[in-house]
Tab-separated table of C-alpha atoms and ligand atoms in Angstrom:
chain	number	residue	atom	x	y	z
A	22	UNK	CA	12.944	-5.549	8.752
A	23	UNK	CA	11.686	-7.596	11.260
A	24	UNK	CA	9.788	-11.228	8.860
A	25	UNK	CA	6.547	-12.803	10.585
A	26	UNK	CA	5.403	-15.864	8.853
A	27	UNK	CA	2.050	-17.021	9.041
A	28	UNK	CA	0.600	-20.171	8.011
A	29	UNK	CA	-1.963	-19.138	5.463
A	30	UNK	CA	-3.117	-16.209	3.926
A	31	UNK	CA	-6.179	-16.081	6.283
A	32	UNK	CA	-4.347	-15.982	9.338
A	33	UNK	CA	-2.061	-13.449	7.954
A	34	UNK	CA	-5.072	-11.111	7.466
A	35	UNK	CA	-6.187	-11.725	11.061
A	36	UNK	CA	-2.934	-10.823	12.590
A	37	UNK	CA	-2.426	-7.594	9.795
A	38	UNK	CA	-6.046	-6.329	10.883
A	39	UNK	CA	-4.701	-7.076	14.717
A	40	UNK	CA	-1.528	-5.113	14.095
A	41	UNK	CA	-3.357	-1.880	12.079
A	42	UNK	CA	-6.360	-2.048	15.225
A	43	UNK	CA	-3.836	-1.606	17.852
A	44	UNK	CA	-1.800	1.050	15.821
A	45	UNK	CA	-5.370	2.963	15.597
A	46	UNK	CA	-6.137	1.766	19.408
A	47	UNK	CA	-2.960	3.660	20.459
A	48	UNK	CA	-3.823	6.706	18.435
A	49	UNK	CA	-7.048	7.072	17.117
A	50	UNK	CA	-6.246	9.981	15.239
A	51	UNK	CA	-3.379	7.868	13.154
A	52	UNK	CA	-2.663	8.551	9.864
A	53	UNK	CA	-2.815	6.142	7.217
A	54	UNK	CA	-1.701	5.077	3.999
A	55	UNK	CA	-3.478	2.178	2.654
A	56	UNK	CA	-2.729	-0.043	-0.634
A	57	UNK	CA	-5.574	-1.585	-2.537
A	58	UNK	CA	-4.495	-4.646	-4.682
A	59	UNK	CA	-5.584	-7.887	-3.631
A	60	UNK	CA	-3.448	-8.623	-0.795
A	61	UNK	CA	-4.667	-6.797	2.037
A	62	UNK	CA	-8.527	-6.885	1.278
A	63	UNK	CA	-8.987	-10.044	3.880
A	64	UNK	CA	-7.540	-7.483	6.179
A	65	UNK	CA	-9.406	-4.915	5.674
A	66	UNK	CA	-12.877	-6.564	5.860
A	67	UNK	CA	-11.537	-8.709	9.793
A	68	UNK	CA	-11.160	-4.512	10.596
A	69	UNK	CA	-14.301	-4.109	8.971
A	70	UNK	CA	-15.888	-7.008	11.323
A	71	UNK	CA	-14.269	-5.228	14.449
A	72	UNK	CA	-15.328	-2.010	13.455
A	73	UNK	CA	-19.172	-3.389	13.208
A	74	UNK	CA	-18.318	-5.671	16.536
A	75	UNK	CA	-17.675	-2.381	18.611
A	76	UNK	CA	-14.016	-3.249	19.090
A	77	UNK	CA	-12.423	-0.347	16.825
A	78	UNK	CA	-13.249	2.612	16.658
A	79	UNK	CA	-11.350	4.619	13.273
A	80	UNK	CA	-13.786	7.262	13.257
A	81	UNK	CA	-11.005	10.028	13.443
A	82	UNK	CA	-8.275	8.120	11.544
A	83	UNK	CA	-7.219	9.904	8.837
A	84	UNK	CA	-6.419	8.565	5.136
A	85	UNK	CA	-4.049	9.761	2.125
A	86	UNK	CA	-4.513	7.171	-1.171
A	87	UNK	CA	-1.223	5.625	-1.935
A	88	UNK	CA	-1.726	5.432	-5.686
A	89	UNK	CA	-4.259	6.150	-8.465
A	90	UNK	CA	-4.292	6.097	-12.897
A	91	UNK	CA	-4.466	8.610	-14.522
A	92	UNK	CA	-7.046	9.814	-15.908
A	93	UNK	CA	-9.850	8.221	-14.028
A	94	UNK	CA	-12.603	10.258	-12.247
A	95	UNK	CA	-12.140	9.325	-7.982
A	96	UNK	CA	-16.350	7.992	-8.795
A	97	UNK	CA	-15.252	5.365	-11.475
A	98	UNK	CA	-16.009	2.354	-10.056
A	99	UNK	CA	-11.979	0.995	-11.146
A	100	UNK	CA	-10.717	4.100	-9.654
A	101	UNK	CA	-7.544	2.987	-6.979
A	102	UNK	CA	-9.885	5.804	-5.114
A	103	UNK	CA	-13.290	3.844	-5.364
A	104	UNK	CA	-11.769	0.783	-4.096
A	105	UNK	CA	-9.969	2.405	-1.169
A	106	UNK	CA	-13.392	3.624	-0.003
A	107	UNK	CA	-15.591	0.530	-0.474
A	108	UNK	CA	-12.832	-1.689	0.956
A	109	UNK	CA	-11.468	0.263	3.798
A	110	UNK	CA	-13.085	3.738	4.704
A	111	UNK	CA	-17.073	3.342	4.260
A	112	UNK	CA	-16.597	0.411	6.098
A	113	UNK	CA	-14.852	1.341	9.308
A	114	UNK	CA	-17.139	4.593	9.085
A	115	UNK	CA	-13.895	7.012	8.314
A	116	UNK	CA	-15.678	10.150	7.271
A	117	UNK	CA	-15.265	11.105	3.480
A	118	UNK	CA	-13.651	14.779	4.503
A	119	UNK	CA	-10.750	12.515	7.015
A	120	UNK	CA	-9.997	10.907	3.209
A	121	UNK	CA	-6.952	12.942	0.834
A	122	UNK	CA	-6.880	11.794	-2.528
A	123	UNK	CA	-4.297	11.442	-5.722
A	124	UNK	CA	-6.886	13.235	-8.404
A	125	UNK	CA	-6.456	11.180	-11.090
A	126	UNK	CA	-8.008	13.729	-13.351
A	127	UNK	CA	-6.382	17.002	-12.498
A	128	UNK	CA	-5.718	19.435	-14.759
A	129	UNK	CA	-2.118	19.780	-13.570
A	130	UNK	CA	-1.458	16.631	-12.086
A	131	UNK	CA	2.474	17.732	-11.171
A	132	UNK	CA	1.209	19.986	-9.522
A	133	UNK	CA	-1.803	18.106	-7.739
A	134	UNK	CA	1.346	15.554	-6.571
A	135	UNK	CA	3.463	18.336	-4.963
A	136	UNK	CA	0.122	19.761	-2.987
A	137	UNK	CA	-0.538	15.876	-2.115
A	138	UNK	CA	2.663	16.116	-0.101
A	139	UNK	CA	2.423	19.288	1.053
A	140	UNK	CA	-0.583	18.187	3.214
A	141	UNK	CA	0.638	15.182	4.387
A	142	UNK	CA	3.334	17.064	5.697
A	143	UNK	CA	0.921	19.589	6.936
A	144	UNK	CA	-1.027	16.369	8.600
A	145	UNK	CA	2.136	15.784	10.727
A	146	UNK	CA	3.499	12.549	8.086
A	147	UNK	CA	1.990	8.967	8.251
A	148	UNK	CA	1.587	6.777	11.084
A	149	UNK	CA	1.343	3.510	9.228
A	150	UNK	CA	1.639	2.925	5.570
A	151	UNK	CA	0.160	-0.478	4.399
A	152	UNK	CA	1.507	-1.946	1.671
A	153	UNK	CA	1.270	-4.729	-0.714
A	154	UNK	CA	4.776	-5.997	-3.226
A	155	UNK	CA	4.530	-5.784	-6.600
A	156	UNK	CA	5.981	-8.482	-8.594
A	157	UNK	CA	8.669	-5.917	-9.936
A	158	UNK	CA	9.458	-4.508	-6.387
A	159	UNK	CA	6.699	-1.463	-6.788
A	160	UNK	CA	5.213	-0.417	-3.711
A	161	UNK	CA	2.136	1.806	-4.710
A	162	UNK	CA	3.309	2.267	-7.799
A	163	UNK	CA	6.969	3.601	-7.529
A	164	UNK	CA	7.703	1.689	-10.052
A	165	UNK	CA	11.488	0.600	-10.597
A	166	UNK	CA	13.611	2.355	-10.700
A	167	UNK	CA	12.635	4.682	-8.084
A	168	UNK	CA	15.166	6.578	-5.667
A	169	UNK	CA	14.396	6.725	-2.315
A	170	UNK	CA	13.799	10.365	-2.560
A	171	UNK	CA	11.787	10.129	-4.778
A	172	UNK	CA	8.303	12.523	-4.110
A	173	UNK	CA	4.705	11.532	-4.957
A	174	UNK	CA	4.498	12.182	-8.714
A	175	UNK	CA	3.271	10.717	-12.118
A	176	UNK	CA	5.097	7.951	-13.250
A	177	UNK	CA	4.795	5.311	-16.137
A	178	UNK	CA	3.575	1.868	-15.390
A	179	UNK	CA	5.832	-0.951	-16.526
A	180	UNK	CA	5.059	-4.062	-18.758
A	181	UNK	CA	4.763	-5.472	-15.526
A	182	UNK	CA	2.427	-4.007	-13.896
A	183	UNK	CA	0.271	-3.724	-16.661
A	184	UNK	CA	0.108	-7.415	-16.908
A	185	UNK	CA	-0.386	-7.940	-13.102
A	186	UNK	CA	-3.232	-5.428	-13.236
A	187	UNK	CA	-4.910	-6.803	-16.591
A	188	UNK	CA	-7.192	-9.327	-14.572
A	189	UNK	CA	-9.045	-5.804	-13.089
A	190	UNK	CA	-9.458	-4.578	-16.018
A	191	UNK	CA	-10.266	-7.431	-18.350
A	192	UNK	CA	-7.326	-7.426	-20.701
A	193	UNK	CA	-4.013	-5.631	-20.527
A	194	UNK	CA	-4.673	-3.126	-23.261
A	195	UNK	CA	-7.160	-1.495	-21.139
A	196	UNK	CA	-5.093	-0.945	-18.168
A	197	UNK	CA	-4.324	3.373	-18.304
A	198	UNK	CA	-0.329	3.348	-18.876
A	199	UNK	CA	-0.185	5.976	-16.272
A	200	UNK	CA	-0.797	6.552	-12.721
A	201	UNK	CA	-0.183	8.873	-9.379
A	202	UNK	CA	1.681	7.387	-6.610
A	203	UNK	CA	2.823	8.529	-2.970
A	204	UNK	CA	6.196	8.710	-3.326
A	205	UNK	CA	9.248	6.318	-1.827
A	206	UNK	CA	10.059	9.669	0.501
A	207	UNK	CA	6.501	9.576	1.446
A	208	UNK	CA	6.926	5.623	2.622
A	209	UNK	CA	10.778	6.306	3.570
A	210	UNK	CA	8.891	9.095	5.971
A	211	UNK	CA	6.252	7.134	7.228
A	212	UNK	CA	6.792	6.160	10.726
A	213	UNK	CA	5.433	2.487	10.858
A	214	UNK	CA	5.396	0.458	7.331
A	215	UNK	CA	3.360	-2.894	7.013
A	216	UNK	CA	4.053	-4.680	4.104
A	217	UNK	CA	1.644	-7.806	3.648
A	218	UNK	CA	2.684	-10.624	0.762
A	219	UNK	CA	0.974	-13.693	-0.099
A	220	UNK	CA	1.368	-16.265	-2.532
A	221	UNK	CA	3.810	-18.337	-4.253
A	222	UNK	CA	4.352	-16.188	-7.113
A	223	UNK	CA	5.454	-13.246	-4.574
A	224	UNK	CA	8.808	-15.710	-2.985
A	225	UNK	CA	11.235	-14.533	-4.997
A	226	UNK	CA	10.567	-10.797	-5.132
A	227	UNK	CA	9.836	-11.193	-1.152
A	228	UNK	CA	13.262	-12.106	-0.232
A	229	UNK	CA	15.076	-10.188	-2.754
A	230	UNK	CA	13.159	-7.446	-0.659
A	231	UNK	CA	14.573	-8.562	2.300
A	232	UNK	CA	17.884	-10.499	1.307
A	233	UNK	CA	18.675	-8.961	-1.928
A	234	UNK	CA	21.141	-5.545	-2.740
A	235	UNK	CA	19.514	-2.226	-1.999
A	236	UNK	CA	18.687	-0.750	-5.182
A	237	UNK	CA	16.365	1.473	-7.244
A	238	UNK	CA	15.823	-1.224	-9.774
A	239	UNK	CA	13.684	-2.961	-6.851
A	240	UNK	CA	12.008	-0.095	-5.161
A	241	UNK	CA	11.419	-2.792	-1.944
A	242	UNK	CA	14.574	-3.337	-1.303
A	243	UNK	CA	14.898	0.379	0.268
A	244	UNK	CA	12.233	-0.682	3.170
A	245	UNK	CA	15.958	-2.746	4.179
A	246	UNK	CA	16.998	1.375	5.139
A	247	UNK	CA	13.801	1.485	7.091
A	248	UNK	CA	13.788	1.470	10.699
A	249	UNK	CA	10.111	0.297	11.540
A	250	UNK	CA	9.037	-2.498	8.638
A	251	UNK	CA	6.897	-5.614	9.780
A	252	UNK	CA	6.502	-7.939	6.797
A	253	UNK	CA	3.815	-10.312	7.577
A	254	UNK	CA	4.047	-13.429	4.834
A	255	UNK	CA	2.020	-16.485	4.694
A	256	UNK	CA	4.334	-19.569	3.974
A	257	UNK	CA	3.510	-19.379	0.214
A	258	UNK	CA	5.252	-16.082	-0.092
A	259	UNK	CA	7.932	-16.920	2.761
A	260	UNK	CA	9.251	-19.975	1.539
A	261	UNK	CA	12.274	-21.403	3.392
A	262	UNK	CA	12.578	-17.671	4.962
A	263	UNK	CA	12.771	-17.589	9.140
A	264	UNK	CA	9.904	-15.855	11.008
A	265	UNK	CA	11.481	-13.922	13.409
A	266	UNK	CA	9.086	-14.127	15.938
B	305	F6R	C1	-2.133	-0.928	-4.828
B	305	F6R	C2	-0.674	-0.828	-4.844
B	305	F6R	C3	0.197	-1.887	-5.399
B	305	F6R	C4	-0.121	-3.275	-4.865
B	305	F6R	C5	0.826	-4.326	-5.449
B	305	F6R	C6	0.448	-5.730	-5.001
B	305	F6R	O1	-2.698	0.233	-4.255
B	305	F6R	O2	-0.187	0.166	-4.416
B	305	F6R	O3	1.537	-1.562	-5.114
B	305	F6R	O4	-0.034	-3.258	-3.471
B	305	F6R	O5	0.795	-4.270	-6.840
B	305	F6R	O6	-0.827	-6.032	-5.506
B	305	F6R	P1	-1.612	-7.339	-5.073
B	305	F6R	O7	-1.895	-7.216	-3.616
B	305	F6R	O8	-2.886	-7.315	-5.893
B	305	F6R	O9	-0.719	-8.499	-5.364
């Protein structure tokens, strides 16, 4: 895992939307896995600012949604889905039909997860998965534990999460207890993996990410087994932890 510190969350977000421009630069017809969550939004609307400045151009980029609840329609305006397009893909112009989703409300939603893989394997596997750290070690919601096999499936949401997804939702008790998520074979797979982290209260789950025991009790802590991770922190998150640029 290769650490690059940053002093603040802004210029974090600069150098993430530098790092997923030249990734799309190289290979326009990348595919990506994107997180919503709070942490990579600055990013997302710097790439948004390129996009509109002429510098990008992610017209044929292609998108799988990381994670969704279950139970929501892709049009409800809370949807993981909803987000992913206002934030990210109306905004760099990715056409709607370049977009593969996690239906929160399909009718078999096992199913739904095995056909999810199916076509990413069909689209060749992920360029660039972009990630954000849960509090628990979740990354989309592979919630712990989670093997590292582990396929794109329905899982239960911990206490955790719940509580670190009240504030979009305006009160725990209205957060839906389940969800869809790529799995940790889908990340494990993916052939470039950005995780961003900012804030204070992300330090200590950041470098038991990086510094602590492999395990599927913190799902992070298999990116360690990953041979392309960039984790780009801002000093909150990072703490006393060396940048190793
Ligand atoms: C969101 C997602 C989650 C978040 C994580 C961090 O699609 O997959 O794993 O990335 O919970 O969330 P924030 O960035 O809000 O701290």
């Amino acid at each position: 895992m290769n650490l690059i510190v940053h002093e603040n969350y802004d210029e974090m977000s600069v150098a993430a939307a530098e790092r997923i421009a030249s990734i799309i630069q190289e290979r326009p017809t990348a595919t990506i896995l994107p997180a919503t969550g709070s942490t990579p939004m600055t990013a997302y609307a710097d790439l948004s600012r390129m996009s509109d400045a002429g510098l990008l151009d992610a017209s044929q980029v292609r998108v799988f949604q990381l994670d969704e609840y279950l139970g929501l329609a892709e049009t409800d305006f809370r949807s993981l889905f909803a987000w992913t397009l206002r934030s990210l893909v109306a905004p760099l112009g990715i056409p709607r039909d370049r977009v593969r989703n996690l239906p929160g409300q399909a009718s078999d939603p096992d199913a739904a997860c095995r056909d999810y893989d199916a076509a990413i394997e069909a689209a060749g596997g992920i360029d660039l998965a972009i990630l954000g750290l849960g509090p628990n070690g979740h990354l989309g919601f592979n919630e712990p534990p989670s093997n590292l096999d582990a396929p794109s499936r329905v899982v239960e949401l911990t206490p955790e999460s719940i509580t670190s997804n009240g504030p979009y939702w305006g009160g725990t008790d209205r957060v839906p207890p389940q969800a869809l998520t790529a799995g940790m074979s889908v990340i494990r797979d993916a052939r470039a993996v950005l995780l961003l982290v900012s804030g204070e209260h992300k330090r200590s789950i950041l470098e038991r990410t990086i510094r602590g025991e492999v395990t599927p009790d913190c799902p992070s802590t298999w990116l360690q087994r990953h041979p392309n991770v960039t984790v780009f922190a801002d000093r909150a998150a990072a703490g006393y932890l060396p940048s190793d640029n």
